[in-house]
Coordinates of C-alpha atoms in Angstrom, one line a residue:
M190 CA 151.9 80.1 84.6
A191 CA 149.2 77.4 86.9
L192 CA 145.9 78.5 86.2
K193 CA 143.9 78.7 89.3
S194 CA 140.9 76.2 90.1
W195 CA 137.6 78.0 92.2
N196 CA 133.8 77.5 92.0
L197 CA 130.2 78.6 91.8
T198 CA 127.8 77.3 93.4
I199 CA 124.3 77.0 92.3
P200 CA 121.6 76.5 94.5
N201 CA 118.5 74.6 93.1
T202 CA 115.7 77.7 93.6
S203 CA 118.1 79.3 91.0
P204 CA 116.1 80.3 87.6
A205 CA 119.3 79.2 85.6
F206 CA 118.0 75.5 86.3
S207 CA 115.2 75.1 83.9
Y208 CA 113.0 72.5 85.0
H209 CA 110.4 69.9 83.3
P210 CA 107.1 69.8 83.3
Y211 CA 107.5 73.1 85.5
S212 CA 109.7 73.7 88.7
D213 CA 107.2 74.1 91.3
G214 CA 103.5 72.6 91.7
L215 CA 101.3 70.8 93.7
N216 CA 101.8 67.6 94.1
T217 CA 105.4 66.1 93.6
A218 CA 103.7 63.6 91.2
Y219 CA 102.9 65.8 88.3
G220 CA 106.5 67.6 88.5
F221 CA 108.6 69.5 91.0
Q222 CA 108.3 70.9 94.0
I223 CA 110.4 73.6 96.8
A224 CA 110.8 71.7 99.6
F225 CA 112.3 73.2 102.9
S226 CA 113.8 71.6 105.5
T227 CA 111.8 73.1 108.8
A228 CA 108.4 74.0 107.4
F229 CA 106.6 74.0 104.7
N230 CA 103.6 76.8 103.1
T231 CA 99.3 76.4 103.3
Q232 CA 99.5 79.1 101.0
P233 CA 101.4 80.5 98.2
G234 CA 104.1 83.8 99.4
E235 CA 105.0 82.3 102.7
M236 CA 108.8 82.4 103.2
G237 CA 110.3 79.3 103.3
Q238 CA 112.7 78.4 106.4
G239 CA 115.8 75.3 106.0
S240 CA 117.7 74.2 103.5
S241 CA 116.0 73.9 99.9
A242 CA 115.2 71.4 97.3
H243 CA 113.6 70.7 94.2
V244 CA 111.7 67.3 94.9
T245 CA 109.7 65.4 92.0
S246 CA 108.1 62.0 92.6
L247 CA 107.1 61.9 88.6
N248 CA 109.1 59.9 86.2
G249 CA 110.4 61.3 83.4
A250 CA 110.7 64.5 85.1
G251 CA 114.1 66.3 84.9
F252 CA 116.0 69.9 84.5
L253 CA 118.5 71.6 82.6
L254 CA 121.5 73.2 83.4
D255 CA 123.4 75.7 81.2
F256 CA 127.3 76.3 82.3
Y257 CA 130.5 77.5 81.5
G258 CA 133.6 75.9 83.2
N259 CA 136.3 72.6 83.4
A260 CA 133.6 70.3 85.8
V261 CA 130.4 70.1 87.5
Y262 CA 129.3 68.6 90.7
V263 CA 125.4 68.0 91.0
H264 CA 124.5 67.5 95.1
G265 CA 121.3 65.9 96.1
S266 CA 119.8 62.8 96.5
S267 CA 117.9 60.4 94.6
S268 CA 115.7 56.6 95.9
A269 CA 115.2 56.6 92.2
S270 CA 117.5 55.7 89.3
Y271 CA 117.9 58.7 86.7
D272 CA 119.9 59.2 83.4
V273 CA 122.4 61.9 82.9
T274 CA 123.4 63.6 79.8
L275 CA 126.0 66.1 79.0
D276 CA 126.2 68.2 76.5
G277 CA 123.9 65.7 74.2
T278 CA 126.1 62.9 75.1
A279 CA 124.0 59.2 75.2
P280 CA 122.5 58.7 78.1
V281 CA 124.5 57.8 81.6
A282 CA 122.0 55.1 83.8
M283 CA 122.8 56.5 87.2
P284 CA 121.3 53.9 90.1
P285 CA 119.8 55.3 93.5
D286 CA 121.9 57.2 96.0
D287 CA 120.2 58.6 99.1
T288 CA 123.3 58.6 101.3
T289 CA 126.5 60.2 99.5
G290 CA 124.9 63.3 98.5
V291 CA 126.3 64.1 95.3
L292 CA 124.3 63.1 91.8
F293 CA 126.9 63.4 89.4
A294 CA 130.7 65.0 88.8
K295 CA 132.4 65.3 86.1
D296 CA 135.6 67.1 86.6
N297 CA 138.3 67.5 83.4
L298 CA 135.9 69.2 81.2
I299 CA 137.3 71.3 78.4
E300 CA 136.9 74.8 79.6
E301 CA 134.1 75.5 77.5
H302 CA 129.9 76.0 77.4
H303 CA 127.9 72.7 78.8
S304 CA 124.7 72.0 79.2
I305 CA 123.6 69.1 81.6
T306 CA 120.5 67.5 81.5
F307 CA 118.4 65.1 84.6
T308 CA 115.8 62.6 83.3
T309 CA 113.9 60.8 86.2
R310 CA 113.7 57.3 85.8
V311 CA 110.8 57.1 89.0
A312 CA 109.3 53.4 89.0
T313 CA 105.7 52.6 90.1
V314 CA 106.8 51.7 93.9
T315 CA 105.5 54.4 96.8
G316 CA 108.2 56.2 97.6
Q317 CA 110.8 57.1 95.4
L318 CA 111.5 60.4 95.4
F319 CA 114.2 63.0 93.8
N320 CA 115.8 65.7 94.8
L321 CA 118.8 68.2 94.2
T322 CA 120.3 70.4 95.9
D323 CA 122.7 72.4 94.0
A324 CA 124.9 72.3 91.8
V325 CA 128.7 73.6 91.7
I326 CA 130.5 74.9 88.5
S327 CA 134.1 74.6 88.8
S328 CA 136.4 77.3 86.6
S329 CA 139.6 78.6 86.2
D330 CA 141.8 81.6 85.9
R331 CA 145.5 83.2 86.6
I332 CA 144.8 83.8 89.9
L333 CA 141.9 83.3 92.2
P334 CA 138.7 85.8 91.6
S335 CA 137.7 87.8 94.3
Q336 CA 134.3 87.9 95.0
L337 CA 133.1 92.1 95.3
G338 CA 129.2 92.6 96.3
F339 CA 127.2 95.3 95.2
D340 CA 124.2 96.4 97.0
S341 CA 121.3 97.2 94.7
S342 CA 121.2 100.9 96.0
D343 CA 125.2 101.6 94.3
A344 CA 126.1 103.9 91.8
F345 CA 126.9 100.8 90.1
F346 CA 123.2 100.1 88.5
T347 CA 121.7 102.3 86.4
Y348 CA 117.8 101.8 86.8
S349 CA 115.7 102.9 83.7
G350 CA 111.4 103.2 84.7
R351 CA 109.6 103.0 87.9
W352 CA 111.6 101.3 90.1
T353 CA 111.3 101.3 94.3
T354 CA 113.1 99.9 97.7
N355 CA 111.4 98.0 99.7
T356 CA 112.4 95.8 103.3
V357 CA 111.4 92.4 103.7
T358 CA 112.3 91.1 107.1
G359 CA 114.5 87.9 106.5
V360 CA 115.3 89.0 103.1
P361 CA 118.2 88.3 102.1
N362 CA 118.6 86.0 104.8
N363 CA 117.2 84.9 108.6
T364 CA 120.2 87.1 110.0
E365 CA 120.3 90.1 108.2
T366 CA 117.3 92.3 106.4
R367 CA 118.7 94.7 103.9
P368 CA 117.0 97.3 101.2
F369 CA 116.0 95.8 97.5
Q370 CA 115.0 96.8 94.7
Q371 CA 111.7 96.1 92.7
T372 CA 109.1 97.3 90.0
T373 CA 106.3 95.5 89.0
D374 CA 106.1 98.1 85.1
L375 CA 106.4 96.2 82.1
G376 CA 110.2 96.6 79.9
A377 CA 111.6 98.5 83.3
S378 CA 115.2 97.7 83.3
V379 CA 118.3 97.8 85.7
L380 CA 121.7 98.7 83.7
F381 CA 125.2 97.3 85.0
S382 CA 129.5 97.8 83.7
F383 CA 132.0 95.7 84.3
T384 CA 135.8 95.0 83.8
N385 CA 138.5 93.0 84.9
A386 CA 136.4 90.3 85.8
S387 CA 135.5 87.0 84.6
A388 CA 131.9 86.3 86.4
F389 CA 129.3 86.8 88.2
A390 CA 126.2 86.5 89.5
V391 CA 122.5 88.3 90.2
H392 CA 120.8 87.7 93.5
G393 CA 117.0 88.8 94.1
S394 CA 114.0 86.9 95.6
L395 CA 111.4 84.2 93.8
N396 CA 107.6 84.6 94.5
F397 CA 104.2 83.9 94.3
G398 CA 103.5 86.7 91.4
H399 CA 106.9 87.7 90.5
G400 CA 106.8 86.9 86.5
L401 CA 109.3 86.7 84.1
Y402 CA 112.5 88.7 82.9
S403 CA 115.2 88.9 80.9
V404 CA 118.7 89.2 81.0
S405 CA 121.7 90.1 78.0
V406 CA 124.6 90.2 78.1
D407 CA 127.0 92.3 76.2
N408 CA 124.2 93.1 74.0
S409 CA 123.8 89.3 73.0
V410 CA 120.4 87.7 72.6
P411 CA 118.2 88.2 75.9
Q412 CA 117.9 85.1 78.4
Q413 CA 114.5 84.9 79.2
M414 CA 114.3 83.9 83.1
N415 CA 111.3 83.1 85.3
G416 CA 110.6 84.2 88.6
S417 CA 107.8 82.5 90.1
T418 CA 107.4 80.4 92.7
F419 CA 104.9 79.0 95.7
W420 CA 107.1 79.9 98.2
L421 CA 108.6 83.2 99.2
V422 CA 112.8 82.6 98.4
P423 CA 114.1 85.5 100.1
D424 CA 117.8 84.9 98.1
T425 CA 118.7 83.4 95.2
V426 CA 121.3 83.8 91.8
L427 CA 118.0 84.9 89.6
F428 CA 121.4 84.3 86.4
F429 CA 125.0 83.9 86.5
Q430 CA 127.5 83.7 83.9
S431 CA 131.1 82.6 83.7
G432 CA 134.0 82.3 81.4
L433 CA 134.0 86.2 80.5
D434 CA 136.7 87.8 79.3
P435 CA 139.0 89.6 82.3
D436 CA 140.2 92.4 80.2
R437 CA 137.4 93.4 78.7
S438 CA 134.5 95.8 79.2
H439 CA 131.2 94.1 80.3
S440 CA 127.7 95.5 80.4
V441 CA 124.6 93.5 81.5
N442 CA 120.8 94.8 80.9
I443 CA 117.8 93.1 83.0
T444 CA 114.7 94.1 82.3
N445 CA 111.2 92.9 84.1
L446 CA 108.6 91.2 80.8
S447 CA 105.6 90.9 82.9
A448 CA 102.9 93.8 83.4
N449 CA 102.1 93.6 86.6
G450 CA 104.7 90.4 87.9
K451 CA 107.2 91.7 90.0
F452 CA 111.0 91.1 89.9
T453 CA 113.4 92.4 92.3
L454 CA 116.7 92.9 93.0
S455 CA 118.8 92.7 95.7
S456 CA 122.7 92.8 94.8
V457 CA 124.9 91.6 91.9
V458 CA 128.8 89.7 93.0
V459 CA 131.7 89.6 90.9
Y460 CA 134.2 87.2 90.2
A461 CA 137.5 90.1 89.9
L462 CA 140.4 89.7 89.4
A463 CA 141.7 93.1 90.3
A464 CA 140.6 95.6 92.8
S465 CA 138.7 97.5 91.1
V466 CA 135.6 96.5 88.4
D467 CA 134.6 99.8 87.4
S468 CA 133.3 100.8 84.2
P469 CA 132.5 104.5 82.8
P470 CA 129.2 104.5 84.3
S471 CA 126.2 105.4 82.1
S472 CA 123.7 108.1 82.2
P473 CA 121.4 108.1 84.9
T474 CA 117.5 108.4 84.0
S475 CA 114.6 109.5 86.0
G476 CA 113.6 106.1 86.6
S477 CA 116.8 105.5 89.3
P478 CA 116.2 104.6 92.7
P479 CA 117.6 107.0 95.2
S480 CA 121.7 107.0 95.3
G481 CA 122.9 105.0 97.8
P482 CA 126.5 105.5 99.4
S483 CA 129.3 105.0 97.5
S484 CA 131.8 102.3 97.5
P485 CA 134.7 102.2 99.5
H486 CA 136.9 103.2 96.1
K487 CA 134.7 105.7 95.2
T488 CA 134.6 107.3 98.7
A489 CA 138.5 107.5 98.7
A490 CA 138.2 109.4 95.5
F491 CA 135.5 111.9 96.5
A492 CA 137.5 112.2 99.8
A493 CA 140.3 113.3 98.1
I494 CA 138.8 115.9 95.8
A495 CA 137.0 117.4 99.0
G496 CA 140.0 117.5 100.9
T497 CA 141.1 119.9 98.4
T498 CA 138.1 122.0 98.5
V499 CA 138.1 122.4 101.7
G500 CA 142.2 123.2 102.5
V501 CA 141.4 125.8 99.6
V502 CA 138.5 127.1 101.3
V503 CA 140.2 127.5 104.7
L504 CA 143.5 129.3 103.2
L505 CA 141.5 131.9 102.0
S506 CA 139.4 132.0 105.0
A507 CA 142.9 133.1 106.6
L508 CA 144.1 135.4 103.8
L509 CA 141.4 137.3 104.4
C510 CA 141.6 136.7 108.7
L511 CA 145.6 138.7 108.0
F512 CA 144.1 141.4 106.1
Y513 CA 141.3 142.0 108.9
L514 CA 143.7 142.0 111.2
R515 CA 146.3 144.2 109.8
A516 CA 143.3 146.7 108.9
R517 CA 142.4 146.9 112.7
R518 CA 145.8 147.3 113.9
K519 CA 145.6 150.9 114.1
R520 CA 142.4 150.7 116.3
P521 CA 142.8 150.8 119.8
A522 CA 143.3 146.8 121.6
A523 CA 141.2 143.7 121.8
A524 CA 141.7 140.3 123.0
A525 CA 144.0 138.7 119.9
V526 CA 141.7 136.0 118.4
S527 CA 143.6 132.9 116.9
P528 CA 141.7 132.6 113.5
F529 CA 139.4 129.3 113.3
V530 CA 141.0 126.7 110.6
A531 CA 138.5 124.2 109.8
Q532 CA 139.2 121.0 109.9
A533 CA 138.3 118.7 107.0
A534 CA 136.2 115.4 109.2
P535 CA 137.4 111.7 107.2
I536 CA 134.9 110.6 105.3
A537 CA 133.5 107.1 105.3
S538 CA 131.7 105.1 104.2
D539 CA 128.9 102.9 106.1
R540 CA 127.5 100.5 103.4
K541 CA 127.2 96.6 105.0
G542 CA 127.4 95.9 100.5
G543 CA 130.3 97.5 98.9
N544 CA 132.9 95.9 97.4
R545 CA 133.1 94.0 100.0
T546 CA 135.3 90.3 100.0
A547 CA 133.7 87.9 100.5
P548 CA 135.0 84.0 101.9
N549 CA 135.8 82.1 98.6
D550 CA 135.4 78.8 97.8
H551 CA 138.1 76.5 96.3
S552 CA 137.0 73.2 96.6
P553 CA 133.7 71.3 95.3
S554 CA 131.6 71.6 98.1
R555 CA 128.8 69.0 99.5
T556 CA 125.0 70.0 100.4
P557 CA 123.8 68.0 102.8
S558 CA 120.8 66.3 101.2
P559 CA 117.6 66.4 103.3
D560 CA 116.2 63.4 105.0
V561 CA 114.0 61.6 102.2
N562 CA 111.5 60.3 105.4
H563 CA 111.1 63.9 106.4
L564 CA 110.7 65.5 102.9
L565 CA 107.9 62.7 102.5
E566 CA 106.6 63.7 105.4
L567 CA 106.5 67.9 104.4
I568 CA 105.6 67.1 101.0
A569 CA 102.1 65.5 102.0
Q570 CA 101.5 68.1 105.0
R571 CA 101.9 70.3 101.4
I572 CA 99.3 68.4 99.6
D573 CA 97.2 68.9 101.9
R574 CA 96.9 73.1 102.1
R575 CA 93.8 74.4 101.1
P576 CA 92.4 73.7 97.3
M577 CA 94.1 75.5 94.9
E578 CA 93.4 75.5 91.5
A579 CA 96.0 73.7 89.5
D580 CA 95.9 75.6 86.1
S581 CA 95.4 79.3 87.8
A582 CA 97.9 78.9 90.5
S583 CA 100.9 77.4 89.2
P584 CA 103.4 79.6 87.6
P585 CA 104.3 79.8 83.8
R586 CA 105.7 77.5 82.5
Y587 CA 108.5 78.0 80.6
D588 CA 110.7 75.0 80.6
Y589 CA 112.4 72.8 78.3
N590 CA 111.0 69.9 76.8
P591 CA 113.0 66.5 77.0

């Protein structure tokens, strides 16, 4: 049977990209900055608006991305040349390209774990910029997976430690505001398990004041990630992994590693090869947030139980009424009263997250790159924002060294 190819898009804001020398600083001449197409921030924590890109004008800046798949497509633009290294092979020199929107593409790879590294070669010419918008990873499965989304309040998650529910206008996006879970407790964690799926992606926000967190899949060595940035990024992929065995049950544990550093969880998307991805739930802890509505398939099971219970109650009520009426037969006649039979009301889930099926992307997407001249103007405006000390204000630098 022929395998079906599908794609997973990783935005440039995702901590899955390890940037060098840092992911978001004060000036593109010293590292990367996050630039948004329609707004710039004047102080840390302001929300970005429009499409985003990671931009640098520093010679030798770069990024690393690890992934599992059989193809990779990196989108963006560059007025400078750059080198690309795939799986530790000799670097491939790439010419400037600020028109096609594709920085690098490689298909027909063996479906396994890969790593790709970009390094800029910026000349001493004023105005050369490199910008990254996203990477698209292709994988293959026996059927096209469905995207099943679980909101952070779902019983799918087991929380440990102190978590609170919060809502911020524009999170996760400017057309929909939904609650999310957050913690500032060192060691607070969240666990979820699933089966019948080959990949998953964790979604949440990034912001100034967010800290480090770790992710462990199937009790593996935890991978450390950095959630700090100057912008409020309302939604991004905090972590992803593909190439999982759909016939096995998988568990994912996320832990906050920063005392007073915030971590937020909005949702998890599971790339499922069956209608249900439920695994036996873990025992909830005292740190669990209030339980949200059940998923649709869980609601159906509950409705069946509730219906059975109501049916038993109705039957007992009918028998009691029958005995009561017989006892009253010898008394003076009275107006006959029909026994009331309760009807079980249908139980429905009003959760917008649930196991909702999102449109699936089955072909490499090409994200339009922000206009270079417009980015230059926005970045110049960012440089003029109110002064901050670089050492204290820059996000923690836990990135790779080329």
